[in-house]
mmCIF file with all atom_site columns, C-alpha atoms in Angstrom:
data_model
loop_
_atom_site.group_PDB
_atom_site.id
_atom_site.type_symbol
_atom_site.label_atom_id
_atom_site.label_alt_id
_atom_site.label_comp_id
_atom_site.label_asym_id
_atom_site.label_entity_id
_atom_site.label_seq_id
_atom_site.pdbx_PDB_ins_code
_atom_site.Cartn_x
_atom_site.Cartn_y
_atom_site.Cartn_z
_atom_site.occupancy
_atom_site.B_iso_or_equiv
_atom_site.pdbx_formal_charge
_atom_site.auth_seq_id
_atom_site.auth_comp_id
_atom_site.auth_asym_id
_atom_site.auth_atom_id
_atom_site.pdbx_PDB_model_num
ATOM 1   C CA . MET A 1 1   ? 0.006   -0.127  -0.150  1.00 51.00 ? 1   MET A CA 1
ATOM 2   C CA . VAL A 1 2   ? 1.509   3.615   -0.605  1.00 63.00 ? 2   VAL A CA 1
ATOM 3   C CA . GLY A 1 3   ? -1.707  5.265   0.879   1.00 65.00 ? 3   GLY A CA 1
ATOM 4   C CA . LYS A 1 4   ? -5.477  5.635   1.072   1.00 69.00 ? 4   LYS A CA 1
ATOM 5   C CA . SER A 1 5   ? -6.376  5.523   -2.689  1.00 75.00 ? 5   SER A CA 1
ATOM 6   C CA . ARG A 1 6   ? -3.197  4.485   -4.578  1.00 79.00 ? 6   ARG A CA 1
ATOM 7   C CA . GLY A 1 7   ? -1.838  0.940   -4.135  1.00 81.00 ? 7   GLY A CA 1
ATOM 8   C CA . GLN A 1 8   ? 1.856   -0.406  -5.112  1.00 82.00 ? 8   GLN A CA 1
ATOM 9   C CA . ILE A 1 9   ? 2.693   -4.572  -5.832  1.00 84.00 ? 9   ILE A CA 1
ATOM 10  C CA . THR A 1 10  ? 6.005   -5.147  -6.950  1.00 85.00 ? 10  THR A CA 1
ATOM 11  C CA . ASP A 1 11  ? 8.404   -8.309  -6.930  1.00 85.00 ? 11  ASP A CA 1
ATOM 12  C CA . GLY A 1 12  ? 11.568  -6.311  -7.049  1.00 81.00 ? 12  GLY A CA 1
ATOM 13  C CA . LEU A 1 13  ? 11.768  -6.327  -11.000 1.00 86.00 ? 13  LEU A CA 1
ATOM 14  C CA . PHE A 1 14  ? 8.426   -5.411  -11.859 1.00 84.00 ? 14  PHE A CA 1
ATOM 15  C CA . THR A 1 15  ? 6.104   -2.738  -10.000 1.00 85.00 ? 15  THR A CA 1
ATOM 16  C CA . LEU A 1 16  ? 2.754   -2.229  -10.667 1.00 85.00 ? 16  LEU A CA 1
ATOM 17  C CA . ASN A 1 17  ? 0.955   1.085   -9.107  1.00 84.00 ? 17  ASN A CA 1
ATOM 18  C CA . PHE A 1 18  ? -2.566  1.271   -8.953  1.00 80.00 ? 18  PHE A CA 1
ATOM 19  C CA . TYR A 1 19  ? -5.820  2.953   -7.843  1.00 77.00 ? 19  TYR A CA 1
ATOM 20  C CA . ILE A 1 20  ? -8.452  2.349   -5.362  1.00 75.00 ? 20  ILE A CA 1
ATOM 21  C CA . PRO A 1 21  ? -11.679 3.429   -5.475  1.00 72.00 ? 21  PRO A CA 1
ATOM 22  C CA . ASP A 1 22  ? -12.834 5.551   -2.491  1.00 69.00 ? 22  ASP A CA 1
ATOM 23  C CA . THR A 1 23  ? -16.329 4.003   -2.656  1.00 58.00 ? 23  THR A CA 1
ATOM 24  C CA . ASP A 1 24  ? -17.161 0.258   -1.898  1.00 59.00 ? 24  ASP A CA 1
ATOM 25  C CA . ILE A 1 25  ? -17.100 -1.527  -5.655  1.00 58.00 ? 25  ILE A CA 1
ATOM 26  C CA . TYR A 1 26  ? -20.059 -4.071  -4.400  1.00 60.00 ? 26  TYR A CA 1
ATOM 27  C CA . ALA A 1 27  ? -22.450 -1.789  -2.949  1.00 61.00 ? 27  ALA A CA 1
ATOM 28  C CA . VAL A 1 28  ? -25.691 -3.537  -3.972  1.00 61.00 ? 28  VAL A CA 1
ATOM 29  C CA . ASP A 1 29  ? -27.957 -1.472  -1.924  1.00 63.00 ? 29  ASP A CA 1
ATOM 30  C CA . LYS A 1 30  ? -26.925 1.374   -4.616  1.00 62.00 ? 30  LYS A CA 1
ATOM 31  C CA . ILE A 1 31  ? -27.833 -0.168  -7.668  1.00 63.00 ? 31  ILE A CA 1
ATOM 32  C CA . LEU A 1 32  ? -30.936 -1.684  -6.218  1.00 70.00 ? 32  LEU A CA 1
ATOM 33  C CA . SER A 1 33  ? -33.778 0.265   -6.584  1.00 68.00 ? 33  SER A CA 1
ATOM 34  C CA . GLN A 1 34  ? -35.697 1.593   -3.500  1.00 75.00 ? 34  GLN A CA 1
ATOM 35  C CA . SER A 1 35  ? -39.199 1.409   -4.898  1.00 82.00 ? 35  SER A CA 1
ATOM 36  C CA . CYS A 1 36  ? -40.747 -1.277  -7.181  1.00 88.00 ? 36  CYS A CA 1
ATOM 37  C CA . ALA A 1 37  ? -43.862 -0.906  -9.600  1.00 92.00 ? 37  ALA A CA 1
ATOM 38  C CA . GLU A 1 38  ? -45.180 -4.077  -8.462  1.00 95.00 ? 38  GLU A CA 1
ATOM 39  C CA . SER A 1 39  ? -44.407 -6.679  -5.573  1.00 95.00 ? 39  SER A CA 1
ATOM 40  C CA . PHE A 1 40  ? -46.285 -9.803  -5.281  1.00 97.00 ? 40  PHE A CA 1
ATOM 41  C CA . ALA A 1 41  ? -45.806 -13.178 -3.165  1.00 97.00 ? 41  ALA A CA 1
ATOM 42  C CA . VAL A 1 42  ? -45.651 -16.837 -3.862  1.00 98.00 ? 42  VAL A CA 1
ATOM 43  C CA . SER A 1 43  ? -44.376 -19.706 -1.711  1.00 98.00 ? 43  SER A CA 1
ATOM 44  C CA . PRO A 1 44  ? -41.033 -20.936 -2.887  1.00 98.00 ? 44  PRO A CA 1
ATOM 45  C CA . LYS A 1 45  ? -41.806 -24.520 -2.512  1.00 98.00 ? 45  LYS A CA 1
ATOM 46  C CA . ALA A 1 46  ? -44.606 -24.398 -5.110  1.00 98.00 ? 46  ALA A CA 1
ATOM 47  C CA . PHE A 1 47  ? -42.899 -22.428 -7.425  1.00 98.00 ? 47  PHE A CA 1
ATOM 48  C CA . LEU A 1 48  ? -39.859 -24.536 -7.547  1.00 98.00 ? 48  LEU A CA 1
ATOM 49  C CA . LEU A 1 49  ? -42.327 -27.782 -7.844  1.00 98.00 ? 49  LEU A CA 1
ATOM 50  C CA . GLU A 1 50  ? -43.900 -26.025 -10.875 1.00 98.00 ? 50  GLU A CA 1
ATOM 51  C CA . LEU A 1 51  ? -40.268 -24.990 -12.371 1.00 98.00 ? 51  LEU A CA 1
ATOM 52  C CA . LYS A 1 52  ? -38.681 -28.491 -11.889 1.00 97.00 ? 52  LYS A CA 1
ATOM 53  C CA . TYR A 1 53  ? -42.291 -30.205 -13.795 1.00 97.00 ? 53  TYR A CA 1
ATOM 54  C CA . LEU A 1 54  ? -41.152 -27.558 -16.702 1.00 97.00 ? 54  LEU A CA 1
ATOM 55  C CA . LYS A 1 55  ? -37.403 -28.787 -16.499 1.00 96.00 ? 55  LYS A CA 1
ATOM 56  C CA . GLY A 1 56  ? -38.820 -32.413 -17.498 1.00 95.00 ? 56  GLY A CA 1
ATOM 57  C CA . PHE A 1 57  ? -39.319 -31.431 -20.919 1.00 95.00 ? 57  PHE A CA 1
ATOM 58  C CA . THR A 1 58  ? -36.247 -29.548 -21.669 1.00 94.00 ? 58  THR A CA 1
ATOM 59  C CA . VAL A 1 59  ? -34.097 -32.205 -22.108 1.00 89.00 ? 59  VAL A CA 1
ATOM 60  C CA . LYS A 1 60  ? -32.753 -31.051 -25.216 1.00 86.00 ? 60  LYS A CA 1
ATOM 61  C CA . GLU A 1 61  ? -32.845 -27.241 -24.791 1.00 88.00 ? 61  GLU A CA 1
ATOM 62  C CA . ARG A 1 62  ? -29.747 -25.197 -24.678 1.00 88.00 ? 62  ARG A CA 1
ATOM 63  C CA . ARG A 1 63  ? -31.975 -22.136 -23.280 1.00 88.00 ? 63  ARG A CA 1
ATOM 64  C CA . PRO A 1 64  ? -35.229 -22.851 -21.911 1.00 95.00 ? 64  PRO A CA 1
ATOM 65  C CA . TYR A 1 65  ? -37.158 -19.521 -21.193 1.00 95.00 ? 65  TYR A CA 1
ATOM 66  C CA . VAL A 1 66  ? -40.262 -19.484 -19.106 1.00 97.00 ? 66  VAL A CA 1
ATOM 67  C CA . ARG A 1 67  ? -42.870 -16.054 -19.667 1.00 96.00 ? 67  ARG A CA 1
ATOM 68  C CA . PHE A 1 68  ? -44.557 -15.300 -16.061 1.00 97.00 ? 68  PHE A CA 1
ATOM 69  C CA . ARG A 1 69  ? -47.731 -13.020 -15.868 1.00 95.00 ? 69  ARG A CA 1
ATOM 70  C CA . GLY A 1 70  ? -50.468 -13.352 -12.942 1.00 95.00 ? 70  GLY A CA 1
ATOM 71  C CA . GLY A 1 71  ? -48.913 -16.326 -11.710 1.00 96.00 ? 71  GLY A CA 1
ATOM 72  C CA . GLU A 1 72  ? -49.104 -18.529 -15.087 1.00 97.00 ? 72  GLU A CA 1
ATOM 73  C CA . MET A 1 73  ? -45.836 -19.636 -16.790 1.00 97.00 ? 73  MET A CA 1
ATOM 74  C CA . VAL A 1 74  ? -45.914 -20.634 -20.562 1.00 96.00 ? 74  VAL A CA 1
ATOM 75  C CA . MET A 1 75  ? -42.566 -22.034 -21.893 1.00 96.00 ? 75  MET A CA 1
ATOM 76  C CA . PRO A 1 76  ? -42.378 -22.751 -25.427 1.00 94.00 ? 76  PRO A CA 1
ATOM 77  C CA . ILE A 1 77  ? -39.589 -25.136 -26.748 1.00 93.00 ? 77  ILE A CA 1
ATOM 78  C CA . SER A 1 78  ? -38.867 -27.056 -29.987 1.00 90.00 ? 78  SER A CA 1
ATOM 79  C CA . SER A 1 79  ? -41.092 -29.824 -28.885 1.00 90.00 ? 79  SER A CA 1
ATOM 80  C CA . GLY A 1 80  ? -43.956 -27.574 -27.745 1.00 92.00 ? 80  GLY A CA 1
ATOM 81  C CA . THR A 1 81  ? -45.237 -25.102 -25.511 1.00 95.00 ? 81  THR A CA 1
ATOM 82  C CA . TYR A 1 82  ? -45.858 -26.302 -21.923 1.00 96.00 ? 82  TYR A CA 1
ATOM 83  C CA . ARG A 1 83  ? -47.894 -24.199 -19.362 1.00 97.00 ? 83  ARG A CA 1
ATOM 84  C CA . THR A 1 84  ? -47.829 -24.405 -15.627 1.00 97.00 ? 84  THR A CA 1
ATOM 85  C CA . ALA A 1 85  ? -49.287 -21.868 -13.069 1.00 97.00 ? 85  ALA A CA 1
ATOM 86  C CA . VAL A 1 86  ? -48.149 -20.588 -9.848  1.00 97.00 ? 86  VAL A CA 1
ATOM 87  C CA . GLN A 1 87  ? -50.590 -18.724 -7.321  1.00 97.00 ? 87  GLN A CA 1
ATOM 88  C CA . CYS A 1 88  ? -49.497 -15.631 -6.332  1.00 96.00 ? 88  CYS A CA 1
ATOM 89  C CA . VAL A 1 89  ? -50.805 -13.507 -3.667  1.00 96.00 ? 89  VAL A CA 1
ATOM 90  C CA . GLY A 1 90  ? -50.845 -9.643  -5.095  1.00 94.00 ? 90  GLY A CA 1
ATOM 91  C CA . GLU A 1 91  ? -51.553 -8.487  -8.304  1.00 90.00 ? 91  GLU A CA 1
ATOM 92  C CA . ASN A 1 92  ? -48.694 -9.144  -10.954 1.00 93.00 ? 92  ASN A CA 1
ATOM 93  C CA . ARG A 1 93  ? -49.826 -7.484  -14.311 1.00 94.00 ? 93  ARG A CA 1
ATOM 94  C CA . ILE A 1 94  ? -45.882 -7.156  -15.874 1.00 95.00 ? 94  ILE A CA 1
ATOM 95  C CA . THR A 1 95  ? -45.470 -9.407  -17.964 1.00 95.00 ? 95  THR A CA 1
ATOM 96  C CA . PHE A 1 96  ? -42.084 -10.960 -17.894 1.00 96.00 ? 96  PHE A CA 1
ATOM 97  C CA . ALA A 1 97  ? -39.363 -13.519 -18.954 1.00 96.00 ? 97  ALA A CA 1
ATOM 98  C CA . PHE A 1 98  ? -37.161 -15.600 -17.132 1.00 97.00 ? 98  PHE A CA 1
ATOM 99  C CA . ASP A 1 99  ? -34.506 -18.325 -17.886 1.00 96.00 ? 99  ASP A CA 1
ATOM 100 C CA . LEU A 1 100 ? -35.788 -21.569 -16.242 1.00 97.00 ? 100 LEU A CA 1
ATOM 101 C CA . ASN A 1 101 ? -32.525 -23.081 -14.811 1.00 96.00 ? 101 ASN A CA 1
ATOM 102 C CA . LYS A 1 102 ? -31.390 -19.495 -13.401 1.00 96.00 ? 102 LYS A CA 1
ATOM 103 C CA . MET A 1 103 ? -34.681 -18.849 -11.905 1.00 97.00 ? 103 MET A CA 1
ATOM 104 C CA . ILE A 1 104 ? -34.909 -22.335 -10.203 1.00 97.00 ? 104 ILE A CA 1
ATOM 105 C CA . ALA A 1 105 ? -31.088 -21.568 -8.580  1.00 96.00 ? 105 ALA A CA 1
ATOM 106 C CA . ALA A 1 106 ? -32.327 -18.088 -7.508  1.00 96.00 ? 106 ALA A CA 1
ATOM 107 C CA . LEU A 1 107 ? -35.553 -19.657 -5.659  1.00 97.00 ? 107 LEU A CA 1
ATOM 108 C CA . ARG A 1 108 ? -33.495 -22.877 -3.903  1.00 96.00 ? 108 ARG A CA 1
ATOM 109 C CA . GLN A 1 109 ? -31.921 -19.941 -1.284  1.00 96.00 ? 109 GLN A CA 1
ATOM 110 C CA . PHE A 1 110 ? -35.411 -19.357 -0.270  1.00 97.00 ? 110 PHE A CA 1
ATOM 111 C CA . LYS A 1 111 ? -36.843 -23.451 -0.076  1.00 95.00 ? 111 LYS A CA 1
ATOM 112 C CA . ASP A 1 112 ? -37.465 -23.420 3.819   1.00 96.00 ? 112 ASP A CA 1
ATOM 113 C CA . GLU A 1 113 ? -39.206 -20.288 3.486   1.00 97.00 ? 113 GLU A CA 1
ATOM 114 C CA . PRO A 1 114 ? -42.962 -19.698 3.744   1.00 98.00 ? 114 PRO A CA 1
ATOM 115 C CA . SER A 1 115 ? -43.594 -16.646 1.154   1.00 98.00 ? 115 SER A CA 1
ATOM 116 C CA . VAL A 1 116 ? -41.146 -14.649 -0.579  1.00 98.00 ? 116 VAL A CA 1
ATOM 117 C CA . GLN A 1 117 ? -41.509 -11.387 -2.972  1.00 97.00 ? 117 GLN A CA 1
ATOM 118 C CA . ILE A 1 118 ? -40.763 -10.998 -6.239  1.00 96.00 ? 118 ILE A CA 1
ATOM 119 C CA . LYS A 1 119 ? -40.280 -7.198  -6.519  1.00 95.00 ? 119 LYS A CA 1
ATOM 120 C CA . LEU A 1 120 ? -39.975 -5.799  -10.323 1.00 94.00 ? 120 LEU A CA 1
ATOM 121 C CA . ASN A 1 121 ? -40.182 -2.745  -11.778 1.00 92.00 ? 121 ASN A CA 1
ATOM 122 C CA . SER A 1 122 ? -40.414 -3.455  -16.121 1.00 92.00 ? 122 SER A CA 1
ATOM 123 C CA . ALA A 1 123 ? -39.970 -6.589  -18.362 1.00 93.00 ? 123 ALA A CA 1
ATOM 124 C CA . VAL A 1 124 ? -36.388 -5.723  -18.873 1.00 91.00 ? 124 VAL A CA 1
ATOM 125 C CA . SER A 1 125 ? -34.950 -4.925  -15.695 1.00 90.00 ? 125 SER A CA 1
ATOM 126 C CA . PRO A 1 126 ? -33.548 -7.274  -13.164 1.00 91.00 ? 126 PRO A CA 1
ATOM 127 C CA . PHE A 1 127 ? -36.238 -8.302  -10.621 1.00 94.00 ? 127 PHE A CA 1
ATOM 128 C CA . THR A 1 128 ? -35.527 -9.650  -6.573  1.00 94.00 ? 128 THR A CA 1
ATOM 129 C CA . ILE A 1 129 ? -36.650 -12.189 -4.907  1.00 96.00 ? 129 ILE A CA 1
ATOM 130 C CA . GLU A 1 130 ? -36.665 -11.816 -0.917  1.00 95.00 ? 130 GLU A CA 1
ATOM 131 C CA . ALA A 1 131 ? -37.955 -13.340 1.794   1.00 96.00 ? 131 ALA A CA 1
ATOM 132 C CA . GLU A 1 132 ? -38.925 -11.413 4.903   1.00 95.00 ? 132 GLU A CA 1
ATOM 133 C CA . GLY A 1 133 ? -37.020 -11.591 8.226   1.00 95.00 ? 133 GLY A CA 1
ATOM 134 C CA . ARG A 1 134 ? -33.620 -12.217 5.832   1.00 93.00 ? 134 ARG A CA 1
ATOM 135 C CA . SER A 1 135 ? -31.060 -9.734  4.525   1.00 90.00 ? 135 SER A CA 1
ATOM 136 C CA . ASP A 1 136 ? -29.848 -12.088 1.490   1.00 91.00 ? 136 ASP A CA 1
ATOM 137 C CA . LEU A 1 137 ? -31.846 -11.405 -1.821  1.00 92.00 ? 137 LEU A CA 1
ATOM 138 C CA . ALA A 1 138 ? -31.576 -13.065 -5.262  1.00 94.00 ? 138 ALA A CA 1
ATOM 139 C CA . LEU A 1 139 ? -31.260 -10.755 -8.140  1.00 92.00 ? 139 LEU A CA 1
ATOM 140 C CA . VAL A 1 140 ? -32.452 -12.088 -11.548 1.00 94.00 ? 140 VAL A CA 1
ATOM 141 C CA . CYS A 1 141 ? -32.026 -10.872 -15.121 1.00 92.00 ? 141 CYS A CA 1
ATOM 142 C CA . PRO A 1 142 ? -34.911 -11.139 -17.463 1.00 94.00 ? 142 PRO A CA 1
ATOM 143 C CA . ILE A 1 143 ? -34.773 -12.322 -20.701 1.00 93.00 ? 143 ILE A CA 1
ATOM 144 C CA . LYS A 1 144 ? -35.897 -10.277 -23.939 1.00 90.00 ? 144 LYS A CA 1
ATOM 145 C CA . LEU A 1 145 ? -39.350 -11.143 -24.563 1.00 85.00 ? 145 LEU A CA 1
ATOM 146 C CA . ASP A 1 146 ? -39.076 -12.186 -28.069 1.00 83.00 ? 146 ASP A CA 1
ATOM 147 C CA . ALA A 1 147 ? -42.036 -12.595 -30.474 1.00 83.00 ? 147 ALA A CA 1
ATOM 148 C CA . LYS A 1 148 ? -41.853 -16.849 -29.599 1.00 78.00 ? 148 LYS A CA 1
ATOM 149 C CA . LEU A 1 149 ? -42.540 -15.835 -26.014 1.00 81.00 ? 149 LEU A CA 1
ATOM 150 C CA . MET A 1 150 ? -44.860 -13.518 -26.790 1.00 82.00 ? 150 MET A CA 1
ATOM 151 C CA . ALA A 1 151 ? -46.544 -15.738 -29.192 1.00 83.00 ? 151 ALA A CA 1
ATOM 152 C CA . ALA A 1 152 ? -47.228 -18.841 -26.665 1.00 73.00 ? 152 ALA A CA 1
#
């Protein structure tokens, strides 16, 4: 260390000088929106059960994408279009899509919770999954709603 905002690493032959930013590089609280356009609750166990049902049809799919609105899930893939639903508490009028495998991974951390809140602002902005009384969250990036997802 050279100073508060500068650093230096050397092995005797080479010296690397670098700048250390004053702000926390991983300040998640600063990048997450403090408000949301919609928030609804689901049971993570029930949601995972339905996602695993859809996953059973994706053996030959590289990227299974799911459209979600009002608890209804639609997954158009090469072998057909598959549908299922999960009960939501609260309104979900924004149609959004997600990668099936990434949503399963995000919900697994909450599998023992009775309920989680899904908070979103739009179909294209990342949404969060949170459980009451916990300090962690899952941040999920949505998939663009293309013609295939919208037509299904």
